[in-house]
Amino acid sequence: MEMIQEPAAPTARLETPSQRLKREWFPDVRADLLSGTVVALALIPEAVAFSIIAGVDPKVGLYASFIIAVLTGIFGGRTGMISAATAAMAVLFVTLVKNHGIEYLFAATILTGILQFAIGAAGFGRFMRFVPRAVMVGFVNALAILIFLAQLPQFEGANWVMFAMVAASLGIIYGLPRITKAVPSALVAIIVMTIAAIALKLPLRIVGDMGALPSTLPFFALPQVPLSFETLQIIFPYALGLATVGILESLLTASLLDDLTETPSDKNRECKAQGFANLVTGFFGGMAGCAMIGQSVINFRSGGRGRLSSFAAGAFLLFFILVLGEWVRQIPMAALVAVMFMVSIGTFDWASFKSLQFHPRGESVVMVATVVAVVYTHNLAIGVGVGILLSALFFVRKVAKMVSVSSSFDEATQTRVYTIWGQLFFVSTDEFLASFDFEERIEHVKIDLTHAHLWDSSAVAAIDKVVFRLRRSGHEVELLGLNHASATIIDRLALHDKEGAIEAEFTH
């Protein structure tokens, strides 16, 4: 899975403005509009559900989804990616809304946007390159599982009609492409099942059962909170958490789409676009959101590639709830559940099962741990953090084992030469120290560091310890072959070559 490619590919720099406009906005207008329609229909019940999670009116999530999808579609760094209100962000608002009210949600959303824009402006998007492939695969698989599990409550108390409708919808979704790909099969499934449910008056849960849809446009309003340091103290912890989770989920989703489309994205631009979108959303009665891997995959599978697909998803969402609200309310949840099952199945990296037996054991552990942590906590940041931490530990452990020490003895000069190979840092110092014979009765010892590199103060302390112990045993010690970086850190931190080194031997 290819990670970040920044800046954009060289060929993009040679494009004329009109060529770039066509590539980003109009690669396939028909496909983008149709895929945007599918995404918009799938967004509506999710936005309503996420609003309920946060403890606010459904219009808060719907307005947010409209604004964020449109603005990130225009300004984002990953074309074809869908951003809107999400569960990952909604759960972070629960305590804030409960303790302080909805106006503080709007204020926290604005501050979240400011923080995210600053993160993008500072160029932190480039740090996505430090997310290992194993963590990426674990992230994708975990979200696929969460998407699947999120649909199961729809079956609670359901009758056989619900199961039959889901099965029929999946039949259309997977069967229609064998006949024609002119229209997204998910859109056809939604339309056919809606007509069938209305015509046959089937006893099914519908979108309207999820909550009331708004009937007016969002309007500009300042959050009704005191402009004080106390307010900042309240909203800043929430905004920081929201900004972190939002950026993390958005950049991981962008990386997934980079792989699916085999095209690069601008991660820093995406950070700024997410920030700008959330900033605007807070002033128009919406809650903070981020990229949605499920909806982004729906968009991709339905043929959406350009900015127009993301823009259309937001625009059509508003059109559907304001103009076609009565019809949208009649869409059976069974059809949308089937669409999300398709997303879950298509998102999961099934090949990762086979690769478990071939990949290094450490990578397999990282992937599985990431999946377990995300699914157990339902918190993306915790899961990815666990994966990155384990990857770092396995990497450090592997590098530490790459340190080796060989020795040779010159009878003529009575000199022992220790040759060090590898990276010397806090993990590898024990192996380094264990390689020396401090009791050997010789006059001279040379430590050849030509093939080694000293990384931290622990490495310097280990060198000091060896030199001091050899001196106390009556050896004359000489360090050889330090590269410039290692010599610099030795000069700054070492004690054995400083004035008073004899005294330091007994205090080190």
Short mmCIF file of C-alpha atoms in Angstrom, two decimals, residues 45-325:
data_model
loop_
_atom_site.label_atom_id
_atom_site.label_comp_id
_atom_site.label_asym_id
_atom_site.label_seq_id
_atom_site.Cartn_x
_atom_site.Cartn_y
_atom_site.Cartn_z
CA PRO A 45 -29.80 8.51 7.90
CA GLU A 46 -26.20 8.48 9.10
CA ALA A 47 -26.17 12.24 9.72
CA VAL A 48 -29.41 11.92 11.65
CA ALA A 49 -28.02 9.03 13.70
CA PHE A 50 -24.78 10.89 14.48
CA SER A 51 -26.81 13.90 15.67
CA ILE A 52 -28.71 11.64 18.03
CA ILE A 53 -25.41 10.25 19.34
CA ALA A 54 -24.20 13.78 20.10
CA GLY A 55 -27.51 14.63 21.77
CA VAL A 56 -28.58 17.36 19.34
CA ASP A 57 -31.32 17.99 16.76
CA PRO A 58 -30.96 15.99 13.49
CA LYS A 59 -30.55 19.20 11.52
CA VAL A 60 -27.17 19.80 13.20
CA GLY A 61 -25.67 16.70 11.59
CA LEU A 62 -27.47 17.24 8.28
CA TYR A 63 -26.34 20.86 7.97
CA ALA A 64 -22.80 19.81 8.88
CA SER A 65 -22.78 17.06 6.27
CA PHE A 66 -23.96 19.46 3.57
CA ILE A 67 -21.43 22.20 4.36
CA ILE A 68 -18.42 19.94 4.97
CA ALA A 69 -19.02 17.80 1.88
CA VAL A 70 -19.33 20.87 -0.36
CA LEU A 71 -16.35 22.80 1.03
CA THR A 72 -13.94 19.85 1.20
CA GLY A 73 -15.07 18.93 -2.31
CA ILE A 74 -13.99 22.37 -3.50
CA PHE A 75 -10.85 22.91 -1.46
CA GLY A 76 -9.72 19.42 -0.33
CA GLY A 77 -6.47 17.73 -1.23
CA ARG A 78 -8.03 14.37 -2.15
CA THR A 79 -10.51 14.44 -5.02
CA GLY A 80 -13.47 12.11 -4.69
CA MET A 81 -13.24 11.85 -0.89
CA ILE A 82 -16.44 12.38 1.11
CA SER A 83 -16.37 14.31 4.36
CA ALA A 84 -19.36 14.94 6.62
CA ALA A 85 -20.60 14.47 10.19
CA THR A 86 -19.19 11.22 11.57
CA ALA A 87 -19.67 8.93 14.55
CA ALA A 88 -16.01 9.31 15.54
CA MET A 89 -16.53 13.05 16.01
CA ALA A 90 -20.08 12.85 17.38
CA VAL A 91 -19.12 10.74 20.39
CA LEU A 92 -16.62 13.40 21.47
CA PHE A 93 -19.42 15.96 21.75
CA VAL A 94 -21.62 13.96 24.13
CA THR A 95 -20.21 15.24 27.42
CA LEU A 96 -19.79 18.81 26.15
CA VAL A 97 -23.42 19.06 25.02
CA LYS A 98 -24.70 17.38 28.18
CA ASN A 99 -22.78 19.67 30.53
CA HIS A 100 -22.76 22.98 28.65
CA GLY A 101 -25.33 22.93 25.85
CA ILE A 102 -25.39 23.05 22.08
CA GLU A 103 -23.93 26.56 21.77
CA TYR A 104 -20.65 25.25 23.16
CA LEU A 105 -20.74 22.54 20.50
CA PHE A 106 -20.78 25.27 17.84
CA ALA A 107 -17.92 27.12 19.55
CA ALA A 108 -15.86 23.92 19.85
CA THR A 109 -16.49 23.19 16.17
CA ILE A 110 -15.13 26.61 15.20
CA LEU A 111 -12.02 26.13 17.35
CA THR A 112 -11.57 22.64 15.89
CA GLY A 113 -11.51 24.18 12.43
CA ILE A 114 -8.92 26.75 13.47
CA LEU A 115 -6.66 24.05 14.95
CA GLN A 116 -6.97 21.83 11.89
CA PHE A 117 -6.18 24.69 9.53
CA ALA A 118 -3.10 25.51 11.63
CA ILE A 119 -2.01 21.85 11.49
CA GLY A 120 -2.23 21.92 7.70
CA ALA A 121 -0.49 25.28 7.43
CA ALA A 122 2.36 23.95 9.60
CA GLY A 123 2.83 21.03 7.20
CA PHE A 124 2.03 18.27 9.69
CA GLY A 125 0.24 16.30 6.99
CA ARG A 126 3.60 14.95 5.89
CA PHE A 127 3.88 12.95 9.12
CA MET A 128 1.34 10.50 7.71
CA ARG A 129 4.32 8.84 6.07
CA PHE A 130 5.21 7.46 9.50
CA VAL A 131 2.04 5.36 9.66
CA PRO A 132 3.16 1.80 8.77
CA ARG A 133 1.34 -0.32 6.23
CA ALA A 134 0.31 -2.81 8.92
CA VAL A 135 -1.47 -0.03 10.81
CA MET A 136 -3.17 1.13 7.61
CA VAL A 137 -4.46 -2.38 6.89
CA GLY A 138 -5.63 -2.74 10.49
CA PHE A 139 -7.37 0.63 10.32
CA VAL A 140 -9.20 -0.30 7.12
CA ASN A 141 -10.26 -3.71 8.42
CA ALA A 142 -11.41 -2.26 11.74
CA LEU A 143 -13.57 0.35 10.05
CA ALA A 144 -15.06 -2.31 7.78
CA ILE A 145 -16.02 -4.30 10.87
CA LEU A 146 -17.45 -1.21 12.59
CA ILE A 147 -19.50 -0.33 9.51
CA PHE A 148 -20.93 -3.86 9.52
CA LEU A 149 -21.66 -3.84 13.26
CA ALA A 150 -23.32 -0.42 13.01
CA GLN A 151 -26.01 -1.93 10.78
CA LEU A 152 -27.01 -4.71 13.17
CA PRO A 153 -29.27 -2.56 15.41
CA GLN A 154 -31.53 -2.14 12.37
CA PHE A 155 -32.39 -5.84 12.66
CA GLU A 156 -33.52 -5.63 16.29
CA GLY A 157 -37.20 -6.56 16.38
CA ALA A 158 -37.27 -6.80 12.58
CA ASN A 159 -39.56 -9.22 10.75
CA TRP A 160 -38.74 -11.46 7.81
CA VAL A 161 -39.53 -8.64 5.38
CA MET A 162 -36.47 -6.72 6.57
CA PHE A 163 -34.18 -9.67 5.91
CA ALA A 164 -35.79 -10.29 2.51
CA MET A 165 -35.39 -6.64 1.49
CA VAL A 166 -31.73 -6.58 2.51
CA ALA A 167 -31.10 -9.79 0.56
CA ALA A 168 -32.94 -8.45 -2.50
CA SER A 169 -31.01 -5.17 -2.32
CA LEU A 170 -27.70 -7.04 -2.14
CA GLY A 171 -28.83 -9.11 -5.12
CA ILE A 172 -29.32 -5.94 -7.14
CA ILE A 173 -26.09 -4.35 -5.91
CA TYR A 174 -23.95 -7.33 -6.90
CA GLY A 175 -26.05 -8.65 -9.78
CA LEU A 176 -26.75 -5.53 -11.83
CA PRO A 177 -23.07 -4.83 -12.70
CA ARG A 178 -23.01 -8.20 -14.49
CA ILE A 179 -25.63 -6.81 -16.85
CA THR A 180 -24.77 -3.11 -17.04
CA LYS A 181 -22.60 -0.58 -15.26
CA ALA A 182 -24.33 2.44 -16.80
CA VAL A 183 -25.97 3.32 -13.47
CA PRO A 184 -24.59 2.67 -9.96
CA SER A 185 -26.20 -0.53 -8.72
CA ALA A 186 -26.55 0.90 -5.21
CA LEU A 187 -28.72 3.75 -6.55
CA VAL A 188 -30.89 1.28 -8.46
CA ALA A 189 -31.30 -0.84 -5.33
CA ILE A 190 -32.41 2.17 -3.28
CA ILE A 191 -34.95 3.29 -5.91
CA VAL A 192 -36.37 -0.19 -6.59
CA MET A 193 -36.70 -1.06 -2.91
CA THR A 194 -38.32 2.29 -2.12
CA ILE A 195 -40.91 1.83 -4.86
CA ALA A 196 -41.58 -1.73 -3.73
CA ALA A 197 -41.94 -0.73 -0.08
CA ILE A 198 -44.39 2.08 -0.92
CA ALA A 199 -46.41 0.10 -3.47
CA LEU A 200 -46.72 -3.01 -1.29
CA LYS A 201 -47.05 -1.03 1.96
CA LEU A 202 -44.41 -3.21 3.56
CA PRO A 203 -43.93 -2.99 7.34
CA LEU A 204 -40.38 -1.64 7.32
CA ARG A 205 -38.41 0.95 9.21
CA ILE A 206 -37.87 3.98 6.99
CA VAL A 207 -35.54 7.00 6.99
CA GLY A 208 -38.30 9.14 8.49
CA ASP A 209 -38.25 6.93 11.58
CA MET A 210 -34.66 8.00 12.30
CA GLY A 211 -35.68 11.59 13.05
CA ALA A 212 -37.26 14.74 11.64
CA LEU A 213 -35.66 16.29 8.55
CA PRO A 214 -35.17 20.09 8.47
CA SER A 215 -37.24 22.24 6.14
CA THR A 216 -35.12 25.43 6.05
CA LEU A 217 -31.66 26.42 4.86
CA PRO A 218 -28.86 26.78 7.41
CA PHE A 219 -28.23 30.39 8.44
CA PHE A 220 -25.24 32.30 9.84
CA ALA A 221 -25.17 32.83 13.61
CA LEU A 222 -22.48 33.44 16.20
CA PRO A 223 -22.37 30.88 19.02
CA GLN A 224 -24.10 32.30 22.08
CA VAL A 225 -21.24 31.75 24.51
CA PRO A 226 -19.24 34.22 26.60
CA LEU A 227 -16.05 35.41 24.92
CA SER A 228 -13.87 34.59 27.89
CA PHE A 229 -10.88 32.56 28.95
CA GLU A 230 -13.24 30.31 30.92
CA THR A 231 -15.07 29.42 27.70
CA LEU A 232 -11.75 28.59 26.05
CA GLN A 233 -10.85 26.35 28.97
CA ILE A 234 -14.11 24.47 28.46
CA ILE A 235 -13.97 23.97 24.70
CA PHE A 236 -10.22 23.65 24.06
CA PRO A 237 -9.80 20.04 25.32
CA TYR A 238 -12.76 18.96 23.20
CA ALA A 239 -11.54 20.91 20.16
CA LEU A 240 -8.04 19.41 20.45
CA GLY A 241 -9.45 15.88 20.58
CA LEU A 242 -11.80 16.58 17.68
CA ALA A 243 -9.02 18.11 15.58
CA THR A 244 -6.73 15.14 16.22
CA VAL A 245 -9.32 12.46 15.47
CA GLY A 246 -10.64 14.38 12.46
CA ILE A 247 -7.22 14.88 10.88
CA LEU A 248 -6.17 11.30 11.59
CA GLU A 249 -9.29 9.75 10.09
CA SER A 250 -9.26 12.12 7.11
CA LEU A 251 -5.62 11.49 6.22
CA LEU A 252 -5.93 7.73 6.63
CA THR A 253 -8.99 7.77 4.38
CA ALA A 254 -7.09 9.90 1.86
CA SER A 255 -4.23 7.39 1.90
CA LEU A 256 -6.70 4.56 1.27
CA LEU A 257 -8.14 6.41 -1.74
CA ASP A 258 -4.62 7.12 -2.96
CA ASP A 259 -4.13 3.36 -3.17
CA LEU A 260 -7.52 2.65 -4.72
CA THR A 261 -7.15 5.32 -7.42
CA GLU A 262 -3.35 5.03 -7.76
CA THR A 263 -3.11 8.82 -7.61
CA PRO A 264 -1.45 11.06 -5.00
CA SER A 265 -3.16 13.54 -2.69
CA ASP A 266 -2.05 16.71 -0.93
CA LYS A 267 -2.34 15.91 2.77
CA ASN A 268 -1.55 19.40 4.04
CA ARG A 269 -4.16 20.91 1.72
CA GLU A 270 -6.66 18.38 3.02
CA CYS A 271 -5.91 19.37 6.61
CA LYS A 272 -6.54 23.02 5.78
CA ALA A 273 -9.73 22.19 3.88
CA GLN A 274 -11.04 20.13 6.80
CA GLY A 275 -10.27 23.03 9.11
CA PHE A 276 -11.94 25.62 6.90
CA ALA A 277 -15.03 23.43 6.47
CA ASN A 278 -15.42 22.90 10.22
CA LEU A 279 -14.83 26.60 10.88
CA VAL A 280 -17.66 27.55 8.53
CA THR A 281 -19.89 24.74 9.83
CA GLY A 282 -19.72 26.08 13.37
CA PHE A 283 -21.12 29.43 12.22
CA PHE A 284 -24.04 27.75 10.39
CA GLY A 285 -25.40 25.47 13.09
CA GLY A 286 -23.43 22.34 12.32
CA MET A 287 -21.10 20.03 14.23
CA ALA A 288 -17.50 19.18 13.38
CA GLY A 289 -16.94 16.34 10.93
CA CYS A 290 -14.21 14.65 8.94
CA ALA A 291 -13.66 12.22 6.07
CA MET A 292 -15.90 9.15 6.00
CA ILE A 293 -14.25 5.99 4.77
CA GLY A 294 -17.59 4.26 4.19
CA GLN A 295 -19.10 7.03 2.07
CA SER A 296 -15.78 7.58 0.29
CA VAL A 297 -15.71 3.92 -0.71
CA ILE A 298 -19.35 4.14 -1.86
CA ASN A 299 -18.35 7.11 -4.00
CA PHE A 300 -15.38 5.24 -5.44
CA ARG A 301 -17.34 2.04 -6.11
CA SER A 302 -20.10 4.07 -7.78
CA GLY A 303 -17.64 5.72 -10.17
CA GLY A 304 -17.03 9.02 -8.41
CA ARG A 305 -13.52 10.35 -8.96
CA GLY A 306 -13.64 14.14 -9.27
CA ARG A 307 -14.41 17.04 -6.96
CA LEU A 308 -17.84 17.22 -8.53
CA SER A 309 -18.83 13.93 -6.86
CA SER A 310 -18.03 15.29 -3.38
CA PHE A 311 -19.70 18.62 -4.14
CA ALA A 312 -22.75 16.86 -5.57
CA ALA A 313 -23.07 14.64 -2.50
CA GLY A 314 -23.42 17.70 -0.26
CA ALA A 315 -25.61 19.66 -2.68
CA PHE A 316 -27.94 16.72 -3.36
CA LEU A 317 -28.23 16.00 0.36
CA LEU A 318 -29.61 19.49 0.94
CA PHE A 319 -31.85 19.20 -2.14
CA PHE A 320 -33.25 15.87 -1.02
CA ILE A 321 -34.12 16.96 2.53
CA LEU A 322 -35.59 20.35 1.53
CA VAL A 323 -37.29 19.57 -1.80
CA LEU A 324 -37.82 15.82 -1.84
CA GLY A 325 -38.10 15.36 1.89
#
